[in-house]
Amino acid sequence: MAVCGGRPAQRRTGARRRNPPARVVLVVPPMRSRREDTVRRAVSSGTAEAEVVGVVGAAPGVAETALTTETARRAGAVDDELMTLYPDAACALDHDGPFQLLVATVLSAQTTDARVNTVTPELFERYPDPAALGAARREDLEAILRPLGFQRAKAGHLLGIGQALTERFEGRVPCSREELVALPGVGRKTANVVLGNAFGRPAITVDTHVGRLSRRLGWTTSKDPLRVEKDIAALWEPWRWTDGCHRLIEHGRQVCSARSPRCGQCTLLEAGLCPQVGV
């Protein structure tokens, strides 16, 4: 099992929601989070692991699409602007430690983070660790998970995760992407959420909001999550990856929605940072 570094996981109760101001004038440098500063120092000193900093199929700083220096400059400026708009942007799933975050992220498939947060208190009270989860009765899990939909499949995933963590990882959540994606119900997106938020390792999470905004901002033309991840990695320094995605998600929820984007209230457009591709 990979030995985990980075900052210890802290209790999260979801990202604090607030409506962004219609117009914002940037008068102070954006403030990075403690995690971003830690990652930036690690990358600068060369102590960050290549497996984390790199993205499969793309060398750091090199895009396979026709990305320009100007695109990279604008991408950094976008994150700086969003850092000011959403200083508290964070993972919206309530969790306390890697195990709870892993389980909550698996449950978030095909539903909302807010709905997941309604069932996890009872789930974690009854099954506080991998051993307890792996020994749960399937019908009991399905009853708890029914409000999320797909309860049979999700109960199966949780049973498998609990058993695998207990039998193969001494009850601990592994912190390598390779080991995470080998767990039942865990794909690259879930693995990246855990790596970035539980272990403080740079990771890009491409959900529907991140993909949509990346295309509208002209950072990528692809709808393939791995391709989008590569293109963002080529534009952003690794210290931006985890929290930068939270900021994109928040902006997607509050302003740049799928069907009726509020472009008239978007400071990115006002600042000349959004080309409105496809809008």
Coordinates of N, CA and C in Angstrom, one line a residue, residues 3 14 23 54 82 91 119 140 144 150 153 209 220 222 227 234 257:
V3 N 2.5 4.7 0.8 CA 2.6 5.5 2.1 C 2.1 6.9 1.8
G14 N -19.0 20.3 3.9 CA -19.5 20.8 2.6 C -19.1 22.3 2.4
R23 N -20.9 42.2 -9.7 CA -19.7 42.8 -10.3 C -18.7 42.9 -9.2
G54 N 2.0 14.5 -12.5 CA 1.8 14.2 -13.9 C 0.4 13.7 -14.2
L82 N -11.7 33.6 -9.7 CA -12.7 32.7 -9.0 C -12.2 32.5 -7.5
C91 N -15.0 20.8 -1.1 CA -15.8 19.6 -1.4 C -17.1 19.7 -0.6
V119 N -28.1 11.1 3.9 CA -28.1 9.7 4.3 C -26.8 9.3 5.0
D140 N -30.0 -4.0 4.9 CA -29.9 -2.8 5.7 C -29.3 -1.7 5.0
I144 N -31.0 2.2 3.8 CA -30.4 3.5 4.1 C -30.2 4.3 2.8
F150 N -30.5 3.7 -7.2 CA -29.5 2.7 -7.5 C -29.0 2.0 -6.2
A153 N -27.0 -1.5 -6.4 CA -25.6 -1.4 -6.9 C -24.7 -0.7 -5.9
H209 N -19.8 20.2 -14.3 CA -19.5 21.6 -14.3 C -18.1 21.9 -14.8
T220 N -10.5 23.5 -23.7 CA -10.5 22.1 -24.3 C -11.7 22.1 -25.3
S222 N -12.9 18.8 -25.9 CA -13.3 17.5 -25.7 C -14.4 17.3 -24.7
R227 N -9.4 13.4 -21.3 CA -8.9 14.4 -22.2 C -9.0 15.8 -21.6
A234 N -2.3 20.9 -18.4 CA -1.4 21.6 -19.2 C -1.4 23.1 -19.0
S257 N -24.5 28.1 -15.6 CA -25.3 26.9 -15.6 C -25.4 26.4 -17.0

